[in-house]
Coordinates of C-alpha atoms in Angstrom, one line a residue:
Chain C
M1 CA 4.0 -1.8 34.4
Y2 CA 2.8 -1.2 38.0
R3 CA 3.0 2.5 37.3
F4 CA 0.8 2.0 34.2
I5 CA -1.8 0.0 36.2
I6 CA -1.9 2.7 39.0
R7 CA -2.2 5.4 36.4
R8 CA -5.1 3.6 34.7
V9 CA -6.9 2.9 38.0
L10 CA -6.6 6.6 39.0
S11 CA -7.8 7.8 35.6
A12 CA -10.8 5.6 35.9
I13 CA -12.1 7.7 38.9
P14 CA -13.0 10.8 36.9
L15 CA -14.4 8.6 34.2
L16 CA -16.7 6.9 36.7
I17 CA -17.8 10.2 38.2
A18 CA -18.6 11.4 34.7
I19 CA -20.6 8.3 33.9
T20 CA -22.6 8.5 37.1
L21 CA -23.2 12.2 36.7
V22 CA -24.6 11.9 33.2
S23 CA -26.7 8.9 34.2
F24 CA -28.1 10.6 37.3
A25 CA -28.9 13.7 35.2
I26 CA -30.7 11.6 32.6
M27 CA -32.7 9.8 35.2
Q28 CA -33.9 13.1 36.5
M29 CA -35.1 14.2 33.1
A30 CA -37.9 11.7 33.1
P31 CA -41.0 13.0 35.0
G32 CA -41.9 11.8 38.4
D33 CA -40.0 9.7 40.9
F34 CA -40.4 6.4 42.8
L35 CA -43.4 7.8 44.8
T36 CA -45.4 9.0 41.8
Q37 CA -46.9 5.6 41.3
M38 CA -48.0 5.6 44.9
S39 CA -49.8 8.8 44.6
L40 CA -52.2 7.1 42.1
N41 CA -53.3 4.9 45.0
P42 CA -56.4 6.6 46.7
Q43 CA -55.6 4.7 49.9
I44 CA -52.4 6.6 50.5
S45 CA -52.8 10.2 51.5
P46 CA -50.8 12.9 49.8
Q47 CA -49.4 13.9 53.3
L48 CA -47.9 10.4 53.7
I49 CA -46.3 10.6 50.3
E50 CA -44.8 14.0 51.1
K51 CA -43.5 12.6 54.4
L52 CA -42.0 9.6 52.6
R53 CA -40.5 11.9 50.0
V54 CA -38.7 13.8 52.8
T55 CA -37.6 10.5 54.4
Y56 CA -36.1 9.2 51.1
G57 CA -34.5 12.6 50.6
L58 CA -36.3 13.0 47.3
D59 CA -37.4 16.5 48.2
Q60 CA -33.8 17.8 47.9
P61 CA -32.6 19.4 44.7
V62 CA -30.8 17.1 42.2
H63 CA -27.2 18.2 42.8
I64 CA -27.6 17.7 46.6
R65 CA -28.9 14.2 46.0
Y66 CA -26.1 13.4 43.6
L67 CA -23.5 14.6 46.0
R68 CA -25.0 12.8 48.9
W69 CA -25.1 9.6 46.8
L70 CA -21.5 10.1 45.7
W71 CA -20.3 10.7 49.2
G72 CA -22.1 7.4 50.2
V73 CA -20.4 5.5 47.4
V74 CA -17.0 6.8 48.6
R75 CA -17.8 5.1 51.9
L76 CA -18.9 2.0 50.0
D77 CA -22.5 2.8 50.8
F78 CA -24.5 2.5 47.6
G79 CA -27.8 3.6 49.1
Y80 CA -31.1 1.9 49.7
S81 CA -33.5 0.3 47.2
F82 CA -37.0 1.9 47.6
A83 CA -38.7 -1.1 46.1
Y84 CA -36.9 -3.9 48.0
H85 CA -36.3 -2.1 51.3
M86 CA -32.8 -3.4 51.2
P87 CA -29.3 -1.9 50.8
V88 CA -28.5 -1.8 47.1
I89 CA -25.1 -3.5 47.5
K90 CA -26.7 -6.5 49.1
L91 CA -29.4 -6.8 46.5
I92 CA -26.8 -6.5 43.7
A93 CA -24.5 -9.0 45.3
Q94 CA -27.3 -11.6 45.4
R95 CA -28.3 -11.1 41.7
A96 CA -24.8 -10.6 40.4
A97 CA -23.8 -14.0 41.4
A98 CA -26.4 -15.6 39.2
T99 CA -25.5 -13.3 36.3
L100 CA -21.8 -13.9 36.7
L101 CA -22.4 -17.7 36.7
L102 CA -24.4 -17.4 33.5
G103 CA -21.9 -15.0 32.0
L104 CA -18.9 -17.2 32.8
S105 CA -20.4 -20.4 31.7
S106 CA -21.5 -18.9 28.3
T107 CA -18.1 -17.3 27.9
I108 CA -16.3 -20.5 28.5
F109 CA -18.7 -22.3 26.2
A110 CA -18.3 -19.7 23.4
W111 CA -14.5 -19.4 23.6
G112 CA -14.0 -23.2 24.0
I113 CA -15.8 -23.8 20.8
A114 CA -15.0 -20.7 18.8
V115 CA -11.2 -20.9 19.0
P116 CA -10.7 -24.5 17.8
L117 CA -13.4 -24.1 15.1
G118 CA -12.0 -20.8 14.0
I119 CA -8.5 -22.4 13.7
L120 CA -9.9 -25.4 11.9
A121 CA -11.7 -23.2 9.4
A122 CA -8.7 -21.0 8.8
V123 CA -6.2 -23.9 8.3
H124 CA -8.6 -25.7 6.0
R125 CA -9.7 -22.6 4.2
N126 CA -12.4 -23.2 1.5
S127 CA -12.9 -26.8 2.6
W128 CA -16.3 -28.2 3.6
I129 CA -15.6 -27.5 7.3
D130 CA -14.8 -23.9 6.5
R131 CA -18.0 -23.5 4.6
L132 CA -20.1 -25.3 7.2
T133 CA -18.8 -23.2 10.1
S134 CA -19.2 -20.0 8.0
I135 CA -22.9 -20.8 7.4
L136 CA -23.5 -21.6 11.0
A137 CA -21.7 -18.5 12.1
F138 CA -23.7 -16.3 9.9
M139 CA -26.9 -17.9 11.2
G140 CA -25.7 -17.4 14.8
I141 CA -24.9 -13.7 14.1
S142 CA -28.2 -13.0 12.3
V143 CA -30.6 -14.6 14.8
P144 CA -31.4 -12.1 17.6
T145 CA -30.5 -13.5 21.0
A146 CA -34.0 -12.7 22.5
F147 CA -35.6 -14.7 19.7
L148 CA -33.2 -17.6 20.2
A149 CA -34.1 -17.5 23.9
L150 CA -37.8 -17.7 23.0
L151 CA -37.1 -20.7 20.7
A152 CA -35.2 -22.4 23.5
V153 CA -38.0 -21.8 26.0
F154 CA -40.5 -23.2 23.4
A155 CA -38.4 -26.2 22.7
A156 CA -37.9 -26.9 26.4
A157 CA -41.7 -26.6 27.0
R158 CA -42.5 -29.0 24.1
T159 CA -39.9 -31.6 24.9
G160 CA -39.8 -31.3 28.6
W161 CA -36.1 -32.3 28.6
L162 CA -34.9 -29.3 30.2
P163 CA -36.4 -26.7 32.6
I164 CA -38.0 -23.8 30.7
G165 CA -36.6 -21.1 33.0
G166 CA -35.4 -20.0 36.3
M167 CA -32.3 -21.1 38.2
H168 CA -33.6 -23.7 40.6
H169 CA -36.3 -26.3 40.8
M170 CA -39.1 -25.7 43.3
S171 CA -37.8 -28.4 45.6
Y172 CA -34.3 -27.1 45.4
E173 CA -34.2 -26.3 49.2
F174 CA -34.9 -30.0 50.0
M175 CA -32.2 -31.5 47.8
A176 CA -28.9 -33.0 48.7
P177 CA -25.9 -30.9 47.8
W178 CA -25.0 -33.0 44.8
Q179 CA -28.6 -32.9 43.6
Q180 CA -28.6 -29.2 44.0
F181 CA -25.5 -29.0 41.9
L182 CA -27.0 -31.1 39.1
D183 CA -30.2 -29.1 39.3
L184 CA -28.3 -25.9 38.8
L185 CA -26.4 -27.4 35.9
R186 CA -29.7 -28.5 34.2
H187 CA -31.1 -25.0 34.6
L188 CA -27.9 -23.5 33.3
I189 CA -27.7 -25.4 30.0
L190 CA -30.3 -23.5 27.9
P191 CA -29.4 -20.0 28.9
T192 CA -25.7 -20.8 28.4
L193 CA -26.4 -22.2 24.9
V194 CA -28.6 -19.2 23.9
L195 CA -26.1 -16.6 25.2
G196 CA -23.1 -18.5 24.0
I197 CA -24.2 -19.0 20.5
G198 CA -24.5 -15.3 19.9
M199 CA -20.9 -14.8 21.2
L200 CA -19.5 -17.9 19.5
A201 CA -20.5 -17.0 16.0
G202 CA -18.8 -13.6 15.9
L203 CA -15.8 -14.8 17.8
M204 CA -15.3 -17.7 15.5
R205 CA -15.2 -15.4 12.4
Q206 CA -12.7 -13.3 14.3
V207 CA -10.4 -16.2 15.1
R208 CA -10.7 -17.4 11.5
S209 CA -9.9 -14.0 9.9
N210 CA -7.0 -13.2 12.3
L211 CA -5.4 -16.5 11.7
L212 CA -5.9 -16.4 7.9
E213 CA -4.0 -13.1 8.0
T214 CA -1.1 -14.4 10.1
L215 CA -0.9 -17.7 8.2
R216 CA -0.2 -15.7 5.1
S217 CA 2.6 -13.6 6.8
D218 CA 6.2 -13.8 5.8
Y219 CA 7.4 -15.1 9.2
V220 CA 5.2 -18.1 8.9
T221 CA 6.7 -18.9 5.5
A222 CA 10.2 -18.2 7.0
A223 CA 9.3 -20.6 9.9
R224 CA 8.3 -23.3 7.4
A225 CA 11.6 -22.7 5.6
K226 CA 13.4 -23.6 8.8
G227 CA 11.7 -27.0 8.7
V228 CA 9.1 -26.6 11.5
S229 CA 6.2 -28.9 11.4
E230 CA 2.8 -27.7 10.2
R231 CA 1.6 -27.8 13.8
V232 CA 4.3 -25.5 15.0
A233 CA 3.9 -23.2 12.0
V234 CA 0.1 -22.9 12.8
Y235 CA 0.1 -22.8 16.6
R236 CA 3.3 -21.3 17.6
H237 CA 4.0 -18.8 14.8
A238 CA 0.6 -18.0 13.2
F239 CA -1.7 -18.4 16.2
G240 CA 0.8 -16.7 18.6
N241 CA 0.4 -13.6 16.5
A242 CA -3.4 -13.9 15.9
I243 CA -4.4 -13.8 19.6
N244 CA -3.8 -10.1 20.2
P245 CA -7.1 -8.8 18.7
L246 CA -8.8 -11.7 20.6
I247 CA -7.4 -10.4 23.9
T248 CA -8.9 -7.0 23.2
I249 CA -12.3 -8.6 22.5
F250 CA -11.9 -10.7 25.7
G251 CA -11.6 -7.5 27.7
Y252 CA -15.0 -6.3 26.3
Y253 CA -16.6 -9.6 27.1
I254 CA -15.5 -9.2 30.7
G255 CA -17.1 -5.7 30.7
D256 CA -20.2 -7.3 29.3
L257 CA -20.5 -10.1 31.8
L258 CA -23.0 -8.3 34.1
S259 CA -25.1 -6.5 31.5
G260 CA -24.8 -8.6 28.4
A261 CA -27.2 -11.3 29.6
A262 CA -30.1 -9.0 30.3
L263 CA -32.3 -10.0 27.4
V264 CA -31.8 -13.7 28.0
E265 CA -32.3 -13.3 31.7
I266 CA -35.6 -11.6 31.2
V267 CA -36.9 -14.1 28.6
M268 CA -35.7 -17.2 30.5
A269 CA -36.5 -16.0 34.0
W270 CA -32.9 -16.1 35.1
P271 CA -32.8 -14.3 38.5
G272 CA -29.9 -12.1 37.5
L273 CA -29.0 -8.4 37.4
G274 CA -30.6 -7.8 34.0
R275 CA -34.2 -8.1 35.2
L276 CA -33.3 -6.2 38.4
M277 CA -32.0 -3.4 36.4
L278 CA -35.0 -3.2 34.1
D279 CA -37.5 -3.3 37.0
A280 CA -35.4 -0.7 38.8
L281 CA -35.3 1.6 35.8
S282 CA -39.0 1.5 35.1
G283 CA -39.8 1.9 38.8
K284 CA -37.4 4.8 39.1
D285 CA -35.7 3.0 41.9
I286 CA -32.8 5.4 41.3
Y287 CA -30.1 4.2 43.7
L288 CA -30.5 0.6 42.6
V289 CA -30.0 1.7 39.0
M290 CA -27.0 3.8 39.9
G291 CA -25.5 0.9 41.9
S292 CA -25.8 -1.5 39.0
L293 CA -24.4 1.1 36.7
V294 CA -21.3 1.7 38.8
I295 CA -20.7 -2.1 39.1
S296 CA -21.1 -2.5 35.3
S297 CA -18.8 0.4 34.6
I298 CA -16.1 -0.9 36.9
M299 CA -16.4 -4.3 35.2
L300 CA -16.0 -2.6 31.8
I301 CA -13.0 -0.5 32.8
G302 CA -11.4 -3.4 34.7
G303 CA -11.9 -5.7 31.7
N304 CA -10.2 -3.3 29.4
L305 CA -7.4 -2.9 31.8
L306 CA -7.0 -6.6 32.2
A307 CA -6.9 -6.9 28.4
D308 CA -4.2 -4.3 28.1
I309 CA -2.1 -6.1 30.7
L310 CA -2.5 -9.4 29.0
L311 CA -1.6 -7.8 25.7
A312 CA 1.7 -6.6 27.2
Y313 CA 2.5 -10.2 28.1
S314 CA 1.5 -11.7 24.8
D315 CA 3.2 -9.1 22.6
P316 CA 6.7 -7.9 23.4
R317 CA 6.2 -4.8 21.2
I318 CA 3.6 -3.5 23.6
R319 CA 5.2 -1.9 26.7
Y320 CA 3.5 0.6 28.9
D321 CA 6.2 2.9 30.4
Chain O
M1 CA 27.2 -34.3 -9.9
S2 CA 25.8 -30.8 -9.4
L3 CA 24.4 -29.8 -6.0
L4 CA 21.1 -28.6 -7.4
H5 CA 19.6 -29.5 -10.8
I6 CA 16.2 -28.1 -11.8
N7 CA 14.7 -29.7 -14.8
G8 CA 11.6 -28.5 -16.7
L9 CA 10.0 -27.0 -13.7
Q10 CA 6.4 -25.7 -14.2
V11 CA 4.5 -23.9 -11.5
H12 CA 0.9 -22.8 -12.1
F13 CA -1.4 -20.7 -10.0
Q14 CA -5.2 -21.2 -10.5
T15 CA -6.6 -17.7 -10.0
E16 CA -10.0 -16.3 -10.6
A17 CA -8.8 -14.5 -13.7
G18 CA -7.4 -17.7 -15.2
L19 CA -4.4 -20.0 -15.0
V20 CA -1.1 -18.2 -14.3
R21 CA 1.9 -20.0 -15.6
A22 CA 4.3 -18.4 -13.2
V23 CA 7.2 -20.8 -14.0
D24 CA 7.0 -22.4 -17.4
G25 CA 9.7 -24.9 -18.0
V26 CA 12.8 -23.7 -16.1
D27 CA 16.1 -25.5 -16.1
L28 CA 18.9 -24.6 -13.7
E29 CA 22.1 -26.1 -12.5
L30 CA 24.3 -25.2 -9.6
E31 CA 27.7 -26.6 -8.7
S32 CA 28.6 -26.9 -5.1
G33 CA 30.6 -24.0 -3.6
R34 CA 29.4 -21.6 -6.3
T35 CA 27.0 -18.6 -6.2
L36 CA 24.2 -18.4 -8.7
G37 CA 22.4 -15.2 -9.3
I38 CA 18.9 -15.2 -10.6
V39 CA 17.9 -11.9 -12.1
G40 CA 14.8 -10.5 -13.8
E41 CA 11.9 -8.2 -13.3
S42 CA 9.2 -8.5 -10.7
G43 CA 6.8 -11.3 -11.4
C44 CA 9.2 -13.2 -13.7
G45 CA 9.1 -16.3 -11.6
K46 CA 12.4 -16.0 -9.7
S47 CA 10.9 -16.3 -6.2
V48 CA 8.3 -18.9 -7.2
T49 CA 11.1 -21.1 -8.6
M50 CA 13.1 -20.9 -5.3
L51 CA 10.0 -21.4 -3.2
S52 CA 9.4 -24.5 -5.3
V53 CA 12.8 -25.8 -4.3
M54 CA 11.7 -25.4 -0.7
R55 CA 8.3 -26.8 -1.6
L56 CA 6.7 -23.9 0.0
I57 CA 4.3 -23.0 -2.8
Q58 CA 1.0 -22.3 -1.2
P59 CA -2.4 -23.0 -2.8
P60 CA -3.6 -21.9 -5.3
G61 CA -0.1 -22.5 -6.6
R62 CA 1.0 -26.0 -7.7
I63 CA 4.1 -27.5 -9.1
M64 CA 2.8 -29.1 -12.2
A65 CA 5.9 -30.7 -13.8
G66 CA 9.6 -31.1 -13.6
S67 CA 12.2 -32.4 -11.2
I68 CA 14.4 -30.7 -8.6
L69 CA 17.4 -32.7 -7.8
F70 CA 19.3 -31.7 -4.6
E71 CA 22.4 -33.8 -4.0
G72 CA 20.9 -36.3 -6.4
R73 CA 17.5 -36.7 -4.6
D74 CA 14.4 -35.4 -6.3
L75 CA 12.9 -33.0 -3.7
L76 CA 9.5 -33.2 -5.4
A77 CA 9.4 -37.0 -4.6
L78 CA 10.3 -36.7 -0.9
S79 CA 7.7 -37.3 1.8
R80 CA 6.6 -34.3 3.9
E81 CA 8.8 -35.5 6.8
E82 CA 11.9 -35.9 4.6
M83 CA 11.3 -32.5 3.0
R84 CA 11.2 -30.9 6.5
Q85 CA 14.7 -32.2 7.1
V86 CA 15.8 -30.6 3.9
R87 CA 14.3 -27.2 4.8
G88 CA 16.6 -25.5 7.1
G89 CA 18.9 -28.5 7.2
G90 CA 20.3 -29.0 3.7
I91 CA 18.9 -25.8 2.3
G92 CA 18.5 -22.5 4.2
M93 CA 16.5 -19.6 3.0
V94 CA 16.7 -15.9 3.6
F95 CA 13.7 -13.7 2.7
Q96 CA 13.4 -10.3 1.2
D97 CA 12.0 -8.2 4.0
P98 CA 13.6 -8.6 7.4
M99 CA 10.9 -6.4 8.9
T100 CA 8.2 -9.0 8.3
S101 CA 10.1 -12.3 8.1
L102 CA 10.9 -12.5 11.8
N103 CA 8.1 -13.5 14.2
P104 CA 7.5 -10.4 16.3
V105 CA 6.4 -12.3 19.4
L106 CA 9.4 -14.6 19.8
S107 CA 12.9 -13.5 20.8
V108 CA 15.5 -13.8 18.0
G109 CA 17.4 -16.4 20.0
E110 CA 14.3 -18.6 20.3
Q111 CA 13.8 -18.3 16.5
I112 CA 17.3 -19.3 15.7
A113 CA 17.3 -22.1 18.3
E114 CA 14.1 -23.4 16.9
A115 CA 15.8 -24.3 13.6
I116 CA 18.7 -25.9 15.5
E117 CA 16.4 -28.0 17.7
I118 CA 14.6 -29.4 14.7
H119 CA 17.7 -30.5 12.8
K120 CA 20.4 -31.2 15.4
R121 CA 18.2 -32.9 18.0
T122 CA 20.0 -31.3 20.9
S123 CA 19.0 -29.9 24.3
R124 CA 17.4 -26.5 24.6
R125 CA 20.4 -25.1 26.3
R126 CA 22.8 -26.4 23.7
A127 CA 20.5 -25.1 20.9
W128 CA 20.5 -21.7 22.6
S129 CA 24.3 -21.5 22.8
M130 CA 24.5 -22.6 19.2
A131 CA 22.1 -19.8 18.3
V132 CA 24.3 -17.3 20.0
E133 CA 27.3 -18.7 18.1
A134 CA 25.3 -18.3 14.8
M135 CA 24.6 -14.7 15.8
E136 CA 28.3 -14.1 16.4
R137 CA 29.1 -15.6 13.0
V138 CA 27.0 -13.0 11.3
S139 CA 28.7 -10.3 13.4
I140 CA 25.9 -9.2 15.7
P141 CA 27.6 -7.3 18.6
D142 CA 26.9 -8.6 22.2
A143 CA 25.2 -11.7 20.7
A144 CA 24.9 -13.4 24.0
D145 CA 23.1 -10.5 25.6
R146 CA 21.0 -9.7 22.6
A147 CA 19.7 -13.2 21.9
G148 CA 16.8 -12.6 24.3
D149 CA 15.7 -9.4 22.5
Y150 CA 12.8 -9.3 20.2
P151 CA 12.9 -8.4 16.4
H152 CA 11.5 -4.9 16.9
Q153 CA 14.6 -4.0 19.0
F154 CA 16.9 -4.5 16.0
S155 CA 17.6 -2.3 13.0
G156 CA 16.8 -3.6 9.5
G157 CA 20.4 -4.6 8.7
M158 CA 20.7 -6.4 12.1
R159 CA 17.4 -8.2 11.4
Q160 CA 18.6 -9.4 8.1
R161 CA 21.8 -10.7 9.8
I162 CA 19.5 -12.6 12.2
M163 CA 17.6 -14.0 9.2
I164 CA 20.9 -15.2 7.8
A165 CA 22.0 -16.6 11.2
M166 CA 18.7 -18.5 11.2
A167 CA 19.3 -19.9 7.7
I168 CA 22.9 -20.9 8.2
A169 CA 22.6 -22.2 11.8
C170 CA 22.4 -25.8 10.7
K171 CA 25.2 -25.4 8.1
P172 CA 23.2 -26.0 5.0
R173 CA 24.9 -26.9 1.8
L174 CA 22.8 -24.4 -0.1
L175 CA 21.6 -21.0 1.0
I176 CA 18.8 -19.4 -1.0
A177 CA 18.6 -15.6 -0.5
D178 CA 15.5 -14.0 -2.0
E179 CA 16.4 -10.3 -2.6
P180 CA 18.4 -10.2 0.6
T181 CA 19.3 -6.5 0.3
T182 CA 16.4 -5.0 -1.4
A183 CA 14.7 -3.7 1.8
L184 CA 18.0 -2.3 3.2
D185 CA 19.9 1.0 3.0
V186 CA 22.7 1.1 0.5
T187 CA 25.5 1.0 3.0
V188 CA 23.9 -1.9 4.8
Q189 CA 23.4 -3.7 1.5
A190 CA 27.2 -3.8 1.0
Q191 CA 27.7 -5.2 4.5
I192 CA 25.2 -8.0 3.9
L193 CA 26.7 -8.9 0.6
N194 CA 30.2 -9.1 2.2
L195 CA 28.8 -11.2 5.0
L196 CA 27.3 -13.6 2.5
R197 CA 30.6 -13.8 0.6
D198 CA 32.5 -14.5 3.9
L199 CA 30.1 -17.1 5.0
Q200 CA 30.4 -18.9 1.7
A201 CA 34.1 -19.0 2.0
E202 CA 33.9 -20.2 5.6
N203 CA 31.3 -22.9 5.1
K204 CA 31.9 -23.9 1.5
M205 CA 28.2 -23.6 0.8
S206 CA 26.5 -22.7 -2.4
I207 CA 24.4 -19.7 -2.6
I208 CA 21.5 -18.7 -4.9
V209 CA 20.8 -15.0 -4.8
I210 CA 17.5 -13.7 -6.3
T211 CA 17.8 -10.1 -7.2
H212 CA 16.6 -7.6 -9.7
D213 CA 19.8 -5.6 -9.2
L214 CA 22.4 -6.6 -11.8
R215 CA 25.1 -4.8 -9.7
V216 CA 24.4 -7.1 -6.7
A217 CA 24.7 -10.1 -9.1
A218 CA 27.9 -8.7 -10.5
Q219 CA 29.4 -8.4 -7.1
L220 CA 28.4 -11.7 -5.7
C221 CA 27.8 -14.3 -8.3
H222 CA 29.9 -16.8 -10.3
D223 CA 26.9 -17.8 -12.4
L224 CA 23.9 -16.0 -13.6
A225 CA 20.4 -17.0 -14.9
V226 CA 18.3 -14.3 -16.5
F227 CA 14.5 -14.9 -16.0
Y228 CA 11.7 -13.5 -18.1
A229 CA 8.0 -14.4 -18.0
G230 CA 8.6 -17.6 -16.1
R231 CA 11.5 -18.8 -18.3
V232 CA 15.2 -18.7 -18.4
M233 CA 16.4 -16.4 -21.2
E234 CA 20.1 -16.8 -20.7
R235 CA 22.4 -18.5 -18.2
G236 CA 26.1 -19.1 -17.7
N237 CA 29.2 -17.4 -16.3
A238 CA 28.2 -14.1 -14.6
E239 CA 31.2 -12.2 -15.8
Q240 CA 30.8 -13.3 -19.4
I241 CA 27.0 -12.6 -19.4
L242 CA 27.4 -9.1 -18.0
S243 CA 30.4 -8.2 -20.2
N244 CA 29.0 -9.8 -23.3
P245 CA 25.3 -10.5 -23.1
G246 CA 23.9 -12.6 -25.8
H247 CA 20.1 -12.6 -25.4
P248 CA 18.3 -9.4 -26.5
Y249 CA 16.6 -9.3 -23.1
T250 CA 19.8 -9.4 -21.2
I251 CA 21.3 -6.7 -23.4
A252 CA 18.2 -4.5 -22.9
L253 CA 18.3 -5.2 -19.1
R254 CA 22.0 -4.3 -18.9
N255 CA 21.5 -1.1 -20.9
S256 CA 18.8 0.0 -18.6
I257 CA 21.0 0.1 -15.6
P258 CA 23.3 3.0 -14.8
G259 CA 26.9 1.9 -14.5
F260 CA 26.7 -0.9 -17.0
S261 CA 25.9 1.3 -20.0
S262 CA 28.7 3.6 -21.0
S263 CA 28.7 6.9 -19.1
G264 CA 27.3 10.0 -20.8
E265 CA 24.8 8.0 -22.7
R266 CA 21.1 8.2 -22.1
L267 CA 19.8 5.2 -20.1
Q268 CA 17.7 2.9 -22.3
T269 CA 14.4 1.5 -21.4
I270 CA 12.6 -1.7 -22.4
G271 CA 9.5 -0.7 -24.3
G272 CA 6.1 -2.2 -23.2
N273 CA 5.3 -4.1 -20.1
P274 CA 6.1 -7.6 -18.9
P275 CA 3.5 -10.0 -20.3
N276 CA 0.4 -11.0 -18.4
L277 CA 1.2 -14.7 -17.6
I278 CA -2.4 -15.7 -18.0
D279 CA -2.4 -15.3 -21.8
K280 CA -0.4 -17.7 -23.7
I281 CA 2.2 -16.0 -25.8
S282 CA 2.9 -17.7 -29.1
G283 CA 6.6 -18.0 -30.1
C284 CA 9.2 -16.4 -27.9
V285 CA 7.9 -14.8 -24.7
F286 CA 10.0 -11.7 -25.3
H287 CA 9.2 -11.1 -28.9
P288 CA 6.6 -8.4 -28.3
R289 CA 9.2 -6.2 -26.6
C290 CA 12.3 -7.4 -28.4
P291 CA 14.1 -4.7 -30.4
T292 CA 15.6 -7.2 -32.8
A293 CA 12.6 -9.6 -33.2
H294 CA 12.3 -11.4 -36.5
S295 CA 9.0 -12.3 -38.1
S296 CA 9.5 -16.0 -37.1
C297 CA 9.9 -15.1 -33.4
S298 CA 6.1 -14.8 -33.0
D299 CA 5.6 -18.4 -34.2
L300 CA 8.5 -20.4 -33.0
S301 CA 9.4 -20.8 -29.4
P302 CA 13.2 -20.8 -29.2
V303 CA 14.8 -23.8 -27.6
E304 CA 17.6 -23.3 -25.1
R305 CA 20.9 -23.8 -26.9
F306 CA 24.4 -24.0 -25.5
V307 CA 26.7 -21.5 -27.1
S308 CA 29.9 -22.1 -25.3
D309 CA 31.0 -23.9 -22.2
G310 CA 28.2 -23.6 -19.6
R311 CA 26.7 -20.7 -21.5
S312 CA 23.2 -21.2 -22.9
L313 CA 20.4 -19.0 -24.1
A314 CA 16.9 -19.2 -25.5
C315 CA 17.0 -17.0 -28.6
D316 CA 17.2 -18.1 -32.3
Y317 CA 18.8 -14.8 -33.3
H318 CA 21.1 -14.1 -30.4
A319 CA 24.0 -11.6 -30.6
L320 CA 26.7 -14.1 -30.1
G321 CA 26.4 -15.8 -33.4
E322 CA 26.9 -19.5 -34.0
M323 CA 29.9 -21.0 -32.3

């Protein structure tokens, strides 16, 4: 097992290099750089821009810049954001916390509801509860998340029950710690719902179909023939075998934690990585883009690795030797 | 009093194509300590009948009529809780495919011990050691070491032994084996049949073996019931039925199996296909394929009649003549 983990981590290194190389190359294909916008400003002389270009190292050829950046990453130096005048790593750390918080709360929300509802729907197949959850799930799958976010903002604005966006109230700084906590929770509710509903719908269908399949299996009939209760037949025997595909999906969700919320963040003004990435991309703030990309890739690879490790624990047939 | 007495059992499946009468008025009787073979083609209602005894028919299937008396109690009238005590306690069941009938994520010891914990109300440790004993009883080498292994670490024959250990762990009075050897190699088949015979002698339990293989039935069974299209065609002493079949279907079935028909002769086949159980067949269910059908066979449904001691068949023109 440990050898497997080490091998996977080592094999992730060339993968990461490939990802960054391709991304770096694609970014270069778009015309202009971060300073191009400045050159439109008549107040800034072309000489100054040339000087800045040399200072930022943007005058170097592509491969030199990539290798310089890569060497920096090896020393855990992700470079400097042109737009924010801040080390990329610091900037990302600030924003990633907000995104992770949203990602985790919506993941917990989605799984916490999807798993029990999926089980209920599978066990009472074709009953009213199955039909109702199916309809809701299809609605959840069909409505685009960004549109749902707009609806939520609209509803919040009309009713005034919940904040329409952002992460903190204006007077956040002056609140007592427990008030700050409550304020954060209030701000978290809508983005969590919006992001969670999209995940929940698909997940619930997945739980239902996996469980339906294992409920039909011979070993569940054999378990019933031993006299186990319906609960044991469903939870121990059927669900115990239905969770493997869910673990794989769980791995993808972990990989998606940082980047999956981008749309919702932008619509609901959540100060997370998604907006930062978008601004960085359109502003050609290249090292910031690369930094976010590396972090997201590491999350994806790590999430999959975690899923594989969990799979080995849940299914004795899977052994990595 | 017989151990198991099935009377007028009807099991229907409501499918989209129509109502399937999978079991349509089956009567069976089994004395304690004996082995009953249930033979017939695929889809003739053998397995459904036995799943009904366990009350494990899943929707859209439903038991519509009849009674199933086990040790004098009607299983169909028991509460869920009482029925759970019968399953695995009074009646054990072994399934056809040992590759799919064991839970892949639980160790075999856990799966056997689970049955014991339910019925014997003992501690975990005691149940585990009883599970190991059950594995020893079915001749699994190094049982104590191997109880912690998972199903995929065993061969097909060993897995079927584990299924049997699971079914007999609580010393049931009746063991139902649904095609216990069909999925196994021929050499392993013989071992499993011997094992069942030994276990019966040891524990004095009754066995019902579902099989489509007449040779298995001949080796193992005292009594025989021949199923066709959800009904019993002929039943009685196995030796008598196999040596001197009375029902045209039994005769045809026997003649289609190498080893029963005389050597050198061409094997005979039964013309046509088993009927679609959605359509109601008028008269005898076998008459469309019966080589000796009379004109009245398509109108009158034959009643089961007793021809000699314990031997009965459902044919108005059977080969045994009136006795």
